[in-house]
PDB file of C-alpha atoms in Angstrom:
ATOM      1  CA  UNK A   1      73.188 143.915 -45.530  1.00 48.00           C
ATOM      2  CA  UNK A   2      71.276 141.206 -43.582  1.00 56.00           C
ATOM      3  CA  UNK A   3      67.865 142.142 -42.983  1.00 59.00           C
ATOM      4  CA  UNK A   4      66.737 142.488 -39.370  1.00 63.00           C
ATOM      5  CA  UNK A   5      70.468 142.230 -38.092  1.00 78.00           C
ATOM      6  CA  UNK A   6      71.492 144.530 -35.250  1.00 87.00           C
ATOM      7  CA  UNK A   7      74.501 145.696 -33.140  1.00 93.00           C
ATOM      8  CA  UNK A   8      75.464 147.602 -30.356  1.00 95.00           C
ATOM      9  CA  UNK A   9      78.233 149.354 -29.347  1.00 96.00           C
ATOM     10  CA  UNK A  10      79.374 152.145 -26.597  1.00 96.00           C
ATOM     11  CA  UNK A  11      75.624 152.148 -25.917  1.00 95.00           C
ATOM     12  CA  UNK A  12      74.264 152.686 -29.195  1.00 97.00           C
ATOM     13  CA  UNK A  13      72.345 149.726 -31.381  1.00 96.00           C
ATOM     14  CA  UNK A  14      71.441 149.718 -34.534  1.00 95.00           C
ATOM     15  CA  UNK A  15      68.911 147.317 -35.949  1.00 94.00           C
ATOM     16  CA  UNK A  16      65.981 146.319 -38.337  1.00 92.00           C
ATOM     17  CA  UNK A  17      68.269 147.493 -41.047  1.00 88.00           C
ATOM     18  CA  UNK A  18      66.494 147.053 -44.135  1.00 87.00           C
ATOM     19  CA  UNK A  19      66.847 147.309 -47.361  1.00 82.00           C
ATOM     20  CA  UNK A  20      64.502 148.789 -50.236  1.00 86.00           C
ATOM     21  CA  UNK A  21      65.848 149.140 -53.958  1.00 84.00           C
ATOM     22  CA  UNK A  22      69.542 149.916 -52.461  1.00 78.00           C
ATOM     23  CA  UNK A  23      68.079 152.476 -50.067  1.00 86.00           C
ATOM     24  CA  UNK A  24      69.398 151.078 -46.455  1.00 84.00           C
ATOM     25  CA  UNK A  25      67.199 152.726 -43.314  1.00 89.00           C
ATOM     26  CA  UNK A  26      67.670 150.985 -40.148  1.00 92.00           C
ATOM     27  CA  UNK A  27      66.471 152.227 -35.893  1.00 95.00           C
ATOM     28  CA  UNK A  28      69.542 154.245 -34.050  1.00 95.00           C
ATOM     29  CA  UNK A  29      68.716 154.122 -30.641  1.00 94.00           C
ATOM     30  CA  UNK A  30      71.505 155.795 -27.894  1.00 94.00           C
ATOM     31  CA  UNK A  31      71.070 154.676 -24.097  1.00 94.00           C
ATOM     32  CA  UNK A  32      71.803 156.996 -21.555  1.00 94.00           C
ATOM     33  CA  UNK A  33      75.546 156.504 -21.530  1.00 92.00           C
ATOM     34  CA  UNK A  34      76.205 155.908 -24.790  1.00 95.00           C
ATOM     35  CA  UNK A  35      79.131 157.984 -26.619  1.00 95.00           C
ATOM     36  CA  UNK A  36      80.421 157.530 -30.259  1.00 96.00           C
ATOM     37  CA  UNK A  37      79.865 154.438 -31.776  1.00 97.00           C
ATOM     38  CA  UNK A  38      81.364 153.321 -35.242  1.00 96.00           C
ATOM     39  CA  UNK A  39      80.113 150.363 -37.067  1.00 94.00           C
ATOM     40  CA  UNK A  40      81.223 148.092 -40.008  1.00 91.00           C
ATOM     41  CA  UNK A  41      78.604 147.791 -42.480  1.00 87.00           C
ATOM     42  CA  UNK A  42      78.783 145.191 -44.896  1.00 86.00           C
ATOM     43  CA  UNK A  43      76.708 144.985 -48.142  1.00 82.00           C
ATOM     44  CA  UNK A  44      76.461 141.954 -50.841  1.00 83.00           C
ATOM     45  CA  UNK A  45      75.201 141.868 -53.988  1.00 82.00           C
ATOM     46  CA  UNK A  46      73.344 139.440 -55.521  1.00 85.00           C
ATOM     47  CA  UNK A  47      75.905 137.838 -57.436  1.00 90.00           C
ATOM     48  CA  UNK A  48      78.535 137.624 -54.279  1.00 89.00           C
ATOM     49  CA  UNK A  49      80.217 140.889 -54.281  1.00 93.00           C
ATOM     50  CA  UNK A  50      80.581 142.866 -51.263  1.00 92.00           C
ATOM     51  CA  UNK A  51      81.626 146.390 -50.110  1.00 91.00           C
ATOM     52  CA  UNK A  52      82.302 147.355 -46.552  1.00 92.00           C
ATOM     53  CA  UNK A  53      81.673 151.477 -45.330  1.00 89.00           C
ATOM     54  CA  UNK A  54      81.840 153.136 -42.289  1.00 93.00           C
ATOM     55  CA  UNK A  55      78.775 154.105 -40.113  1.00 92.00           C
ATOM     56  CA  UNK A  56      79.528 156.752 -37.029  1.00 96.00           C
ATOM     57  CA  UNK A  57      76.915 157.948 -34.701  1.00 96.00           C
ATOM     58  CA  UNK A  58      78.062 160.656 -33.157  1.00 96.00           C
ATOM     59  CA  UNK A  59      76.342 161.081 -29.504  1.00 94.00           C
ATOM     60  CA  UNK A  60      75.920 164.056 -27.631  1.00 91.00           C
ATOM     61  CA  UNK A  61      76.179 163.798 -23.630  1.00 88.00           C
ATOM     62  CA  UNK A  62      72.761 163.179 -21.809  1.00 92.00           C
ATOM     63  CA  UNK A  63      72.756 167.456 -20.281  1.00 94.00           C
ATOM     64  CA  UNK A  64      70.155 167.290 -16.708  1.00 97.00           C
ATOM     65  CA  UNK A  65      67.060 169.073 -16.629  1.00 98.00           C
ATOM     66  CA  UNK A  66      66.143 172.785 -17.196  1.00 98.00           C
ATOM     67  CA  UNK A  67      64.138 174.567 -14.421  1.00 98.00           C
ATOM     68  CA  UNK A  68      64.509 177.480 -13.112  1.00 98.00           C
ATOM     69  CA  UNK A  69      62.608 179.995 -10.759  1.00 98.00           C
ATOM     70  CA  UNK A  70      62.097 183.382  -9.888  1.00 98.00           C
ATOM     71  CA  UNK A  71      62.060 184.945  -6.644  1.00 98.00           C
ATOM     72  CA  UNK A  72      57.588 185.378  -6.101  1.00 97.00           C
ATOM     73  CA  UNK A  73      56.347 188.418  -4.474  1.00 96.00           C
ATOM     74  CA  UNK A  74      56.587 188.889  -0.738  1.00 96.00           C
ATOM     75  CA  UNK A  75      53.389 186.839   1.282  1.00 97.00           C
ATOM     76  CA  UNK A  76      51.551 186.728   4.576  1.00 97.00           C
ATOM     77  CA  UNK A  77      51.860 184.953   7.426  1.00 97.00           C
ATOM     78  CA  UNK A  78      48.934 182.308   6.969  1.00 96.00           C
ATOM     79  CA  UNK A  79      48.866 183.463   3.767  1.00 96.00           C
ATOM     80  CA  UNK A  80      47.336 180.508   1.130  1.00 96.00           C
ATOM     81  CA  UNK A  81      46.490 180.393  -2.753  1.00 94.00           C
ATOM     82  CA  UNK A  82      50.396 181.032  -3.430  1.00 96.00           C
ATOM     83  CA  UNK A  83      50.973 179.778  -6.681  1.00 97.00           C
ATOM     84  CA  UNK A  84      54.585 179.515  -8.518  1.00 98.00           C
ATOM     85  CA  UNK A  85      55.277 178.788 -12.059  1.00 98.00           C
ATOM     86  CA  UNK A  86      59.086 178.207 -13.539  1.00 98.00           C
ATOM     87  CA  UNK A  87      60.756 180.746 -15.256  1.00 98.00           C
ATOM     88  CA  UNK A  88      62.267 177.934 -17.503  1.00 98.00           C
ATOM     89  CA  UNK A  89      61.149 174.344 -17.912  1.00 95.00           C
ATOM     90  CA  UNK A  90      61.144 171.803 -16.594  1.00 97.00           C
ATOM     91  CA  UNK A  91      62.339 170.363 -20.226  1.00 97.00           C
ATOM     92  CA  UNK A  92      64.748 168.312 -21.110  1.00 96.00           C
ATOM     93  CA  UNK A  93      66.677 166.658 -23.957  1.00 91.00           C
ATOM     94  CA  UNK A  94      65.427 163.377 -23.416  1.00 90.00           C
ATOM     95  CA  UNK A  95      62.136 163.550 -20.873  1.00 95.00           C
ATOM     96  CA  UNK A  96      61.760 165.014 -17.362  1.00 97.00           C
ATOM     97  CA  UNK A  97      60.674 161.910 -15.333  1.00 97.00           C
ATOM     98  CA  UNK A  98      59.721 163.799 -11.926  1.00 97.00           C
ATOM     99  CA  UNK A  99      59.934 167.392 -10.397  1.00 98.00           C
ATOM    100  CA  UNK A 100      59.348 167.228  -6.669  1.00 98.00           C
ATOM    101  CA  UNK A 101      60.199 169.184  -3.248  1.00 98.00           C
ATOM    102  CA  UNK A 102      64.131 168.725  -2.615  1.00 98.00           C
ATOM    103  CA  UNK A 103      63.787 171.151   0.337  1.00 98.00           C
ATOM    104  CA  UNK A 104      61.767 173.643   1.996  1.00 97.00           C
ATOM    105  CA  UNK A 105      64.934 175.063   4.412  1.00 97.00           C
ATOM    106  CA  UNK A 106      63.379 176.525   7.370  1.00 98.00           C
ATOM    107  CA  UNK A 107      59.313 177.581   5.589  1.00 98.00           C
ATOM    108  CA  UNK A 108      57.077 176.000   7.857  1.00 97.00           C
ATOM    109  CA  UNK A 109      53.863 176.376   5.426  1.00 97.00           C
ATOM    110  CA  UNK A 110      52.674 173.686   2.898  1.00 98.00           C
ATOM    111  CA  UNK A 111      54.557 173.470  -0.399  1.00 98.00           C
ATOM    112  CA  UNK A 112      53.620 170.479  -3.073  1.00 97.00           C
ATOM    113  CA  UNK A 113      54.669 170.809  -6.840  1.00 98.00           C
ATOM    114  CA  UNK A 114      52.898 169.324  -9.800  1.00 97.00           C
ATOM    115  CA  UNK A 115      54.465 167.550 -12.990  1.00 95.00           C
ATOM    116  CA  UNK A 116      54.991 170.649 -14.648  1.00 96.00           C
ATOM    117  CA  UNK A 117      56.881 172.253 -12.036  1.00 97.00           C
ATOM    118  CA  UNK A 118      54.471 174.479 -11.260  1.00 98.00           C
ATOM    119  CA  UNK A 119      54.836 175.089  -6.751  1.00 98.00           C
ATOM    120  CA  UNK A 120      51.460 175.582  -4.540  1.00 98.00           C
ATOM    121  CA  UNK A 121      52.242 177.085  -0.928  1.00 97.00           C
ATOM    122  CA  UNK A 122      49.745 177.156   1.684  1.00 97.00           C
ATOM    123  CA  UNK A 123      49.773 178.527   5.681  1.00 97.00           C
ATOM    124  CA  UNK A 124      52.911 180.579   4.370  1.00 97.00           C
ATOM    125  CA  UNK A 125      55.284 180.912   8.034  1.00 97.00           C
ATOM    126  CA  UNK A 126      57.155 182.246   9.804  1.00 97.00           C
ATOM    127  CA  UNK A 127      57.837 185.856   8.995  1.00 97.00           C
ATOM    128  CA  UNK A 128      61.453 185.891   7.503  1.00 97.00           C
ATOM    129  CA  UNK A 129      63.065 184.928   4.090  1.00 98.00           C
ATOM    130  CA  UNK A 130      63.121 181.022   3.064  1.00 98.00           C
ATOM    131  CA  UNK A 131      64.635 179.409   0.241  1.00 98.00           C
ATOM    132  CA  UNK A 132      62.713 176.203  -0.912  1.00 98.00           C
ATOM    133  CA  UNK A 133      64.250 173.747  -3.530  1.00 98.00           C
ATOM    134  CA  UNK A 134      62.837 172.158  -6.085  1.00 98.00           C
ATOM    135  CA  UNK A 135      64.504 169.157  -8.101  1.00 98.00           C
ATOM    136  CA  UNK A 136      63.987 167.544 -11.847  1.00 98.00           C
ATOM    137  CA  UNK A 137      65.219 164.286 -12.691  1.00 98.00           C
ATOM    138  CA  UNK A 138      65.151 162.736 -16.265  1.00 97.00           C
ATOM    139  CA  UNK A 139      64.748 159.441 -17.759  1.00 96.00           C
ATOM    140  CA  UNK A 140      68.748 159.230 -17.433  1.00 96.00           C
ATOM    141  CA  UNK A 141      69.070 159.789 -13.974  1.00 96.00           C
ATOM    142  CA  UNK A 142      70.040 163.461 -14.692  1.00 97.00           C
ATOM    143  CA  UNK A 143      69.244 166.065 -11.968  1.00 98.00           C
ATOM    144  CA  UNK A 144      68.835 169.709 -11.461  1.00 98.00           C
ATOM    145  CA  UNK A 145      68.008 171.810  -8.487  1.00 98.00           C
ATOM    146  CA  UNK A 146      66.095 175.043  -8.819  1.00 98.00           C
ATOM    147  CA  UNK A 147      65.745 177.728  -6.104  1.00 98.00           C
ATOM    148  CA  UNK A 148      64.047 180.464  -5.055  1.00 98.00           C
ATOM    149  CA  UNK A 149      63.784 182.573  -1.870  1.00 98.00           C
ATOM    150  CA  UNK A 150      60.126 183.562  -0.898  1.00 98.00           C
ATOM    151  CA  UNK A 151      60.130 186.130   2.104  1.00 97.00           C
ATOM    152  CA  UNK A 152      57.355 186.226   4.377  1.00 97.00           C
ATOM    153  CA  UNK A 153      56.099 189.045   6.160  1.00 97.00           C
ATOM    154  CA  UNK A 154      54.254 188.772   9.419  1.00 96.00           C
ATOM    155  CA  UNK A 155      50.543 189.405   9.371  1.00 87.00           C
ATOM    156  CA  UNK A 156      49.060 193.008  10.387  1.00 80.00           C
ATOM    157  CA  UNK A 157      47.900 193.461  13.856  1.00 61.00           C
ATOM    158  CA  UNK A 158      46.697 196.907  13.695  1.00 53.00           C
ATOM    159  CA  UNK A 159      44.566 197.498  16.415  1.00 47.00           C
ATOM    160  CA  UNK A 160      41.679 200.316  16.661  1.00 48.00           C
ATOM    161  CA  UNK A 161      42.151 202.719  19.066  1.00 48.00           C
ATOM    162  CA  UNK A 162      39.057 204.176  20.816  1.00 53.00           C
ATOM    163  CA  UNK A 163      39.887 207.479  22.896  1.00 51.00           C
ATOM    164  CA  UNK A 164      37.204 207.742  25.242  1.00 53.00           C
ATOM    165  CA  UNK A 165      37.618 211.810  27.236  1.00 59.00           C
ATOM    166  CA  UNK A 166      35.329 212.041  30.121  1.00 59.00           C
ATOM    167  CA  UNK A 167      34.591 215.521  30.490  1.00 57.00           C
ATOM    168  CA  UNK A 168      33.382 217.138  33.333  1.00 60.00           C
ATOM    169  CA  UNK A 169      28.837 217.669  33.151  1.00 62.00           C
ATOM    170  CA  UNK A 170      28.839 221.302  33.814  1.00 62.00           C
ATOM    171  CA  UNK A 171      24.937 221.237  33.688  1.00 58.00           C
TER     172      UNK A 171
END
């Protein structure tokens, strides 16, 4: 085996193969569209004999993003502090790379997400039931697109009413 050679096929390279005492370690490393990949290895001895052997790396499809959300309790009109965490994720089997607003349908209100996936809502409107979006992509490219359906229930305008009698001063 030659020290420090490499190769790549079907998206997968192998290199900095190295060998100590007849133990052989070398770096696998899959892109994102790699598939199975079989190499050729060669080894030689000292004295000039060789020996070739198989290597497969068998590579599992990049799979998108897991996130997932639950439907939050009902909110105000104008109602802030709304926060909303994911049910699942975001995780992936390579790295999530950005979870952001795909679409807030027809909520007016303010709706930002952080890294974790984790949704702030603000000025909650109008009265009615939304559903809002929310999208991961990984390092591959990979996406998913979570939902959820907040409803929104319009503010209480109870009113006091003061009954005022006027009876008649019999005095």
């Amino acid at each position: 085996v030659n020290s420090g050679a490499s190769a790549t096929v079907n998206g997968v390279t192998v290199s900095n193969i190295v060998n100590t005492n007849g133990t052989i370690t070398a770096n696998i490393v899959a892109d994102c569209s790699a598939t199975t990949a079989t190499f050729t290895l060669t080894v030689t001895d000292a004295g000039g004999l060789s020996t070739n052997a198989s290597l497969t790396v068998t590579v599992n499809a990049n799979t998108p993003p897991v996130l997932t959300y639950n439907n939050p309790a009902a909110v105000v009109t104008g109602q802030n502090g709304i926060n909303i965490s994911p049910a699942t994720g975001p995780s992936d089997n390579g790295s999530v790379t950005s979870v952001q607003l795909q679409s807030a349908g027809t909520f007016t209100g303010n709706v930002s997400v952080n890294p974790n996936g984790t949704i702030a809502i603000s000025n909650a409107g109008p009265a009615g039931t939304h559903t809002i979006q929310i999208r991961a992509t990984d390092n591959c490219g990979a996406q998913t697109t979570a939902s959820f359906q907040i409803t929104v229930n319009p503010a209480s305008t109870a009113t006091n009413v003061q009954t005022v009698i006027n009876a008649p001063n019999y005095g």
